[in-house]
């Protein structure tokens, strides 16, 4: 017999993926003009991006990027602890700590890298990591990397999280949750989780990738929206890749926890620091995200408009007060068919399938931006209604379940 063939297994997996309508494809954008995304010669209205405040192409952000690139060049040339740490990185860290009223912040290459590094740095194989089942993949990967005992509770079930913490009282524990769940759009019961963490002597780690700039006073995020004090959120992840329109991420919280992350996170220690010009651009984006209340209000008025009309049409909306508005369809083939039909009508709305969501819960994931016009949202709803009706007919006829 001998060794099984890796190539043969990969070919088999590829064929299975095709058959299950689960193969993902890359599509390149030629040009982006706000919410108009040019691909293969046509403009698609973008309802797929996480640029909630429309900062990815904001003139002030681009100007900051160019100015800093002219002054400091392209790369940071080294890891932070070698010679790559730049005063622009420091300014960005200080600005975000000030915004969130936290003692300290640490800049990472991306949110994914930060979550890997935070959990790996804080926990050992003797510890416990309790997480929501629907947490982002990088929180799970971080726990795996740390070697800690990982327990996952049913979505948003605080009582179950409590049972999991109490089941291992001899282990130091981290309780980690998304603040806004990225494929569902709902907000975690952060206050209750903070109370639980306090009662069980665990550290609460909140991943607010989708909340920063979107929720709360001055856009300080989901915890601030729920009225939590800064000492109730000892450690948070904020990405620069969503509402701030850029790339990179910050871990923000108490001096002791951020220091432990700095000393131990391998995805911080052993990677090149972000280009300083990226930090300068993020600083410009941060000032707008913090200060431009009109932009935030416009986003929230779009969310309300979309939900009101979608409910009137009877669309299968999930409960979400965030820019993430999923429409649950269940079947992979149907989600793909509706997404393809929407693309034909000029709307980019991605079909999200396993493994990004549990099996049988394929969905359309619509994201809204302050850049959208009211009329564009209205047209999307008309397009959705038509696409959903026609896909129902097709799947009834073909028996495609
Ligand atoms: C997008 C996302 C991340 C990853 O952030 P990046 O900066 O894109 O790597 C982490 N957590 C959650 C909940 C996210 O949605």
XYZ file of C-alpha atoms and ligand atoms in Angstrom:
416
model
C 0.000 0.000 0.000
C 2.496 2.573 1.157
C 1.944 6.261 1.617
C -1.436 7.733 0.606
C -1.190 10.250 -2.217
C -1.614 13.869 -1.185
C -2.258 14.970 -4.771
C -5.023 12.399 -5.230
C -6.711 13.508 -2.027
C -6.606 17.144 -3.080
C -8.125 16.262 -6.466
C -10.922 14.347 -4.729
C -11.614 17.252 -2.358
C -11.707 19.637 -5.302
C -14.305 17.501 -7.105
C -16.423 17.212 -3.954
C -16.353 20.965 -3.470
C -17.512 21.553 -7.044
C -20.345 19.057 -6.643
C -21.520 20.688 -3.398
C -21.522 24.216 -4.921
C -18.920 25.007 -2.283
C -15.989 26.058 -4.468
C -15.019 29.661 -3.923
C -13.707 31.822 -6.723
C -11.561 34.917 -6.809
C -12.861 37.873 -8.776
C -10.671 40.912 -9.329
C -11.962 44.463 -9.057
C -10.673 46.696 -11.851
C -11.620 49.995 -10.272
C -13.593 51.181 -7.291
C -15.449 54.491 -7.229
C -17.158 54.666 -3.829
C -19.887 52.000 -3.913
C -19.481 51.471 -7.650
C -17.199 48.564 -8.232
C -16.002 47.955 -11.787
C -15.514 44.377 -12.853
C -15.321 42.966 -16.370
C -16.382 46.284 -17.854
C -19.479 46.851 -15.727
C -20.280 48.704 -12.529
C -21.738 46.659 -9.703
C -23.258 48.426 -6.714
C -21.222 47.204 -3.790
C -23.212 45.652 -0.936
C -20.361 43.359 0.081
C -17.613 45.512 1.570
C -16.962 46.424 5.190
C -16.189 50.071 4.400
C -19.132 51.118 6.580
C -18.176 54.782 6.854
C -16.805 55.144 3.351
C -13.265 55.981 4.450
C -11.336 53.655 2.128
C -11.211 56.376 -0.532
C -11.707 59.483 1.562
C -9.572 62.347 0.148
C -8.135 63.283 3.564
C -7.081 59.678 4.168
C -5.474 59.374 0.744
C -3.681 62.699 1.260
C -2.293 61.499 4.607
C -1.121 58.275 2.985
C 0.666 60.095 0.156
C 2.208 62.715 2.386
C 3.603 60.121 4.776
C 4.855 57.973 1.909
C 6.680 60.987 0.496
C 8.229 61.729 3.880
C 8.969 58.187 5.066
C 8.865 55.900 2.046
C 7.221 52.550 1.599
C 8.211 49.906 4.115
C 8.878 49.899 7.843
C 11.978 47.767 7.115
C 11.792 45.567 10.234
C 9.703 44.158 13.067
C 8.578 46.603 15.779
C 11.053 45.401 18.406
C 13.963 45.534 15.997
C 13.927 48.889 14.167
C 10.511 49.031 12.494
C 8.641 50.874 15.247
C 7.910 54.388 13.952
C 6.556 57.460 15.713
C 3.527 57.307 13.365
C 2.757 53.859 14.822
C 3.027 55.366 18.314
C 0.703 58.235 17.365
C -1.884 55.810 16.040
C -1.691 53.689 19.202
C -2.078 56.759 21.383
C -4.979 58.091 19.319
C -6.965 54.871 19.563
C -6.279 54.465 23.281
C -7.507 58.032 23.778
C -10.620 57.411 21.635
C -11.569 54.306 23.595
C -10.516 55.773 26.948
C -8.112 52.895 27.550
C -4.596 52.990 28.995
C -2.737 51.427 26.098
C -2.852 50.072 22.546
C -0.634 47.868 20.398
C -0.629 47.865 16.582
C -0.718 44.544 14.742
C -0.442 43.677 11.054
C -4.091 42.612 10.896
C -6.988 41.513 13.070
C -6.325 37.909 12.190
C -2.716 38.154 13.298
C -3.748 40.006 16.453
C -6.228 37.360 17.554
C -3.710 34.594 16.921
C -1.119 36.487 18.938
C -3.263 37.695 21.832
C -4.609 34.304 22.820
C -1.315 32.520 22.202
C 0.507 35.125 24.313
C -1.916 35.106 27.237
C -2.792 31.414 27.587
C -0.868 28.191 28.066
C -1.855 24.537 27.928
C -2.850 24.746 31.607
C -5.529 27.382 30.889
C -9.113 27.561 29.661
C -10.503 29.557 26.729
C -14.291 29.869 26.583
C -15.766 31.181 23.333
C -19.059 31.775 21.548
C -19.666 29.106 18.883
C -20.076 31.773 16.196
C -16.843 33.616 16.994
C -14.648 34.640 14.085
C -12.270 31.948 12.843
C -9.169 33.766 14.107
C -10.324 33.644 17.746
C -10.671 29.880 17.442
C -7.322 29.602 15.699
C -5.703 31.674 18.444
C -7.059 29.345 21.105
C -5.794 26.325 19.183
C -2.373 27.898 18.863
C -2.226 28.564 22.599
C -2.904 24.920 23.425
C -5.394 25.976 26.127
C -8.487 23.896 26.756
C -11.089 25.344 24.338
C -14.790 25.284 25.157
C -17.405 26.782 22.844
C -20.848 27.711 24.124
C -24.030 27.947 22.057
C -24.370 31.360 20.427
C -24.884 34.206 22.954
C -25.775 31.737 25.742
C -24.292 33.403 28.837
C -25.549 30.673 31.202
C -23.767 28.034 29.118
C -20.588 30.133 29.156
C -20.900 30.213 32.946
C -21.226 26.439 33.161
C -18.148 26.001 30.984
C -16.108 28.364 33.153
C -17.267 26.675 36.365
C -16.511 23.202 34.962
C -12.776 23.961 35.181
C -12.288 26.128 38.258
C -8.602 25.278 38.606
C -7.645 26.827 35.268
C -6.958 30.496 34.578
C -9.499 31.566 31.974
C -10.084 33.894 29.037
C -13.666 34.499 27.892
C -13.565 35.621 24.243
C -16.395 36.887 22.080
C -17.080 38.798 18.890
C -18.954 41.986 19.790
C -20.728 42.035 16.417
C -20.966 38.597 14.817
C -19.543 38.958 11.355
C -21.899 36.651 9.442
C -25.039 37.337 11.537
C -24.780 41.008 12.458
C -26.135 40.648 15.993
C -24.402 42.081 19.073
C -23.146 39.834 21.892
C -24.571 40.219 25.428
C -21.398 42.028 26.457
C -22.626 43.388 29.793
C -23.728 39.966 30.965
C -20.476 38.405 29.770
C -18.531 41.091 31.650
C -20.493 40.290 34.795
C -19.795 36.605 34.339
C -16.098 37.199 33.746
C -15.933 39.267 36.941
C -17.789 36.619 38.974
C -15.617 33.797 37.632
C -12.322 35.687 37.776
C -11.829 35.307 34.020
C -10.515 37.933 31.589
C -13.036 39.134 29.004
C -11.628 39.636 25.501
C -13.946 41.467 23.110
C -13.369 41.417 19.358
C -15.146 44.555 18.147
C -13.905 44.417 14.558
C -17.295 45.510 13.209
C -18.305 47.891 16.000
C -15.529 50.481 15.971
C -16.647 53.682 14.256
C -20.153 52.312 13.866
C -21.584 52.067 17.374
C -21.720 54.117 20.521
C -20.864 57.702 21.425
C -18.139 59.027 19.078
C -18.150 55.602 17.420
C -16.268 54.097 20.366
C -17.779 50.697 19.628
C -20.203 48.076 20.820
C -19.196 48.084 24.501
C -19.648 51.857 24.639
C -23.028 51.475 22.901
C -24.097 49.177 25.733
C -22.918 51.750 28.271
C -19.975 49.743 29.584
C -17.218 51.543 31.477
C -13.674 51.274 30.206
C -12.637 49.137 33.208
C -15.283 46.566 32.197
C -13.448 45.982 28.905
C -9.899 45.043 29.917
C -8.918 43.915 26.411
C -10.401 44.523 22.976
C -9.489 43.957 19.355
C -10.246 46.720 16.869
C -9.427 46.270 13.234
C -8.505 49.055 10.829
C -9.844 46.967 7.956
C -13.566 47.525 8.455
C -15.126 50.922 9.261
C -11.726 52.655 9.169
C -11.299 51.559 5.586
C -7.652 50.509 5.802
C -5.513 47.629 6.998
C -4.038 46.628 10.343
C -5.493 46.185 13.816
C -5.075 47.338 17.392
C -5.271 45.513 20.673
C -6.454 47.980 23.289
C -6.798 47.633 27.041
C -5.066 47.551 30.390
C -1.347 48.162 30.664
C -0.677 44.730 32.119
C -2.579 42.792 29.443
C -1.224 44.796 26.503
C 2.306 44.451 27.904
C 1.846 40.673 28.133
C 0.692 40.609 24.518
C 3.667 42.713 23.408
C 6.128 40.401 25.170
C 4.588 37.124 24.038
C 2.626 37.381 20.793
C 4.607 35.596 18.120
C 2.494 37.154 15.350
C 3.687 40.531 16.679
C 7.306 39.686 17.411
C 8.170 37.847 14.230
C 6.635 39.966 11.499
C 7.423 43.225 9.745
C 5.725 46.331 11.144
C 3.055 48.006 8.991
C 4.365 50.691 6.643
C 4.426 54.003 8.579
C 2.329 55.646 5.841
C -0.436 53.127 6.571
C -0.435 54.298 10.178
C -0.662 57.921 9.008
C -3.638 57.092 6.786
C -5.308 55.222 9.645
C -4.810 58.242 11.903
C -6.621 60.433 9.381
C -9.413 57.836 9.084
C -9.640 57.597 12.872
C -10.204 61.341 13.222
C -13.073 61.220 10.736
C -14.573 58.048 12.249
C -14.459 59.631 15.676
C -15.633 63.104 14.792
C -18.003 62.851 11.824
C -21.323 62.101 13.535
C -23.276 62.893 10.332
C -21.555 60.056 8.516
C -22.460 57.620 11.309
C -26.072 58.864 11.406
C -26.376 58.363 7.665
C -25.215 54.754 8.021
C -27.762 54.082 10.750
C -30.539 55.693 8.770
C -29.659 53.324 5.873
C -29.851 50.353 8.240
C -33.315 51.434 9.414
C -34.509 52.086 5.847
C -33.283 48.691 4.642
C -34.816 46.747 7.534
C -38.150 48.508 7.340
C -38.557 47.782 3.621
C -37.164 44.225 3.864
C -39.619 43.400 6.622
C -42.484 44.769 4.555
C -41.434 42.496 1.696
C -41.294 39.560 4.126
C -37.620 38.805 3.397
C -35.993 36.274 5.786
C -33.892 38.865 7.639
C -31.839 38.023 10.705
C -32.140 40.195 13.829
C -29.434 42.809 13.342
C -29.047 46.496 14.183
C -25.657 46.693 12.479
C -24.528 47.351 8.882
C -24.373 43.558 8.431
C -27.812 42.454 7.192
C -27.896 38.742 6.332
C -30.766 37.072 4.478
C -30.950 33.426 5.448
C -31.577 31.038 2.539
C -30.223 27.725 3.840
C -29.265 25.994 0.626
C -25.864 26.665 -1.041
C -27.213 26.400 -4.591
C -30.085 28.793 -3.918
C -27.814 31.340 -2.240
C -25.491 31.183 -5.261
C -28.381 31.468 -7.729
C -29.845 34.531 -6.001
C -26.418 36.146 -5.730
C -25.780 35.503 -9.459
C -29.145 36.979 -10.390
C -28.450 40.054 -8.297
C -25.106 40.431 -10.073
C -26.948 40.304 -13.416
C -29.085 43.175 -12.153
C -25.989 45.160 -11.113
C -25.715 44.406 -7.363
C -22.783 42.775 -5.642
C -24.217 40.696 -2.778
C -22.110 37.686 -1.802
C -23.472 34.222 -1.076
C -21.908 33.088 2.197
C -21.613 29.325 2.508
C -20.009 26.793 4.857
C -17.408 26.799 6.292
C -17.964 30.541 6.900
C -21.388 29.644 8.348
C -22.787 26.356 9.730
C -23.969 23.738 7.196
C -27.487 24.420 5.928
C -27.299 28.114 6.801
C -26.115 29.609 3.536
C -27.130 33.213 3.240
C -26.765 36.484 1.420
C -24.667 38.901 3.409
C -25.620 42.477 2.655
C -23.472 45.234 4.088
C -24.468 48.876 4.121
C -22.245 51.940 3.934
C -22.685 55.628 4.613
C -21.707 56.037 0.951
C -24.904 54.408 -0.322
C -27.751 56.608 -1.566
C -31.303 55.978 -0.365
C -32.351 55.182 -3.930
C -29.603 52.566 -4.256
C -30.946 50.792 -1.188
C -34.471 50.927 -2.578
C -33.284 49.459 -5.888
C -31.419 46.686 -4.070
C -34.628 45.721 -2.265
C -36.558 45.546 -5.534
C -33.794 43.425 -7.023
C -33.729 41.148 -3.983
C -37.457 40.640 -4.042
C -37.411 39.692 -7.732
C -34.364 37.413 -7.379
C -35.820 35.586 -4.386
C -39.153 35.014 -6.125
C -37.557 33.684 -9.286
C -35.165 31.405 -7.392
C -38.078 29.902 -5.498
C -39.832 29.054 -8.767
C -36.663 27.615 -10.295
C -35.817 25.494 -7.292
C -39.424 24.179 -7.047
C -39.321 23.145 -10.698
C -35.877 21.567 -10.569
C -36.459 19.983 -7.184
C -33.167 21.483 -6.078
C -34.145 21.732 -2.346
C -12.615 40.819 9.977
C -12.543 40.274 11.342
C -11.319 39.975 11.936
C -10.038 40.036 11.168
O -9.622 41.316 10.986
P -8.625 41.660 9.789
O -8.047 42.955 10.160
O -9.465 41.687 8.553
O -7.616 40.561 9.737
C -11.308 39.573 13.236
N -12.433 39.419 13.941
C -13.640 39.671 13.400
C -14.862 39.480 14.211
C -13.724 40.100 12.082
O -14.910 40.328 11.526
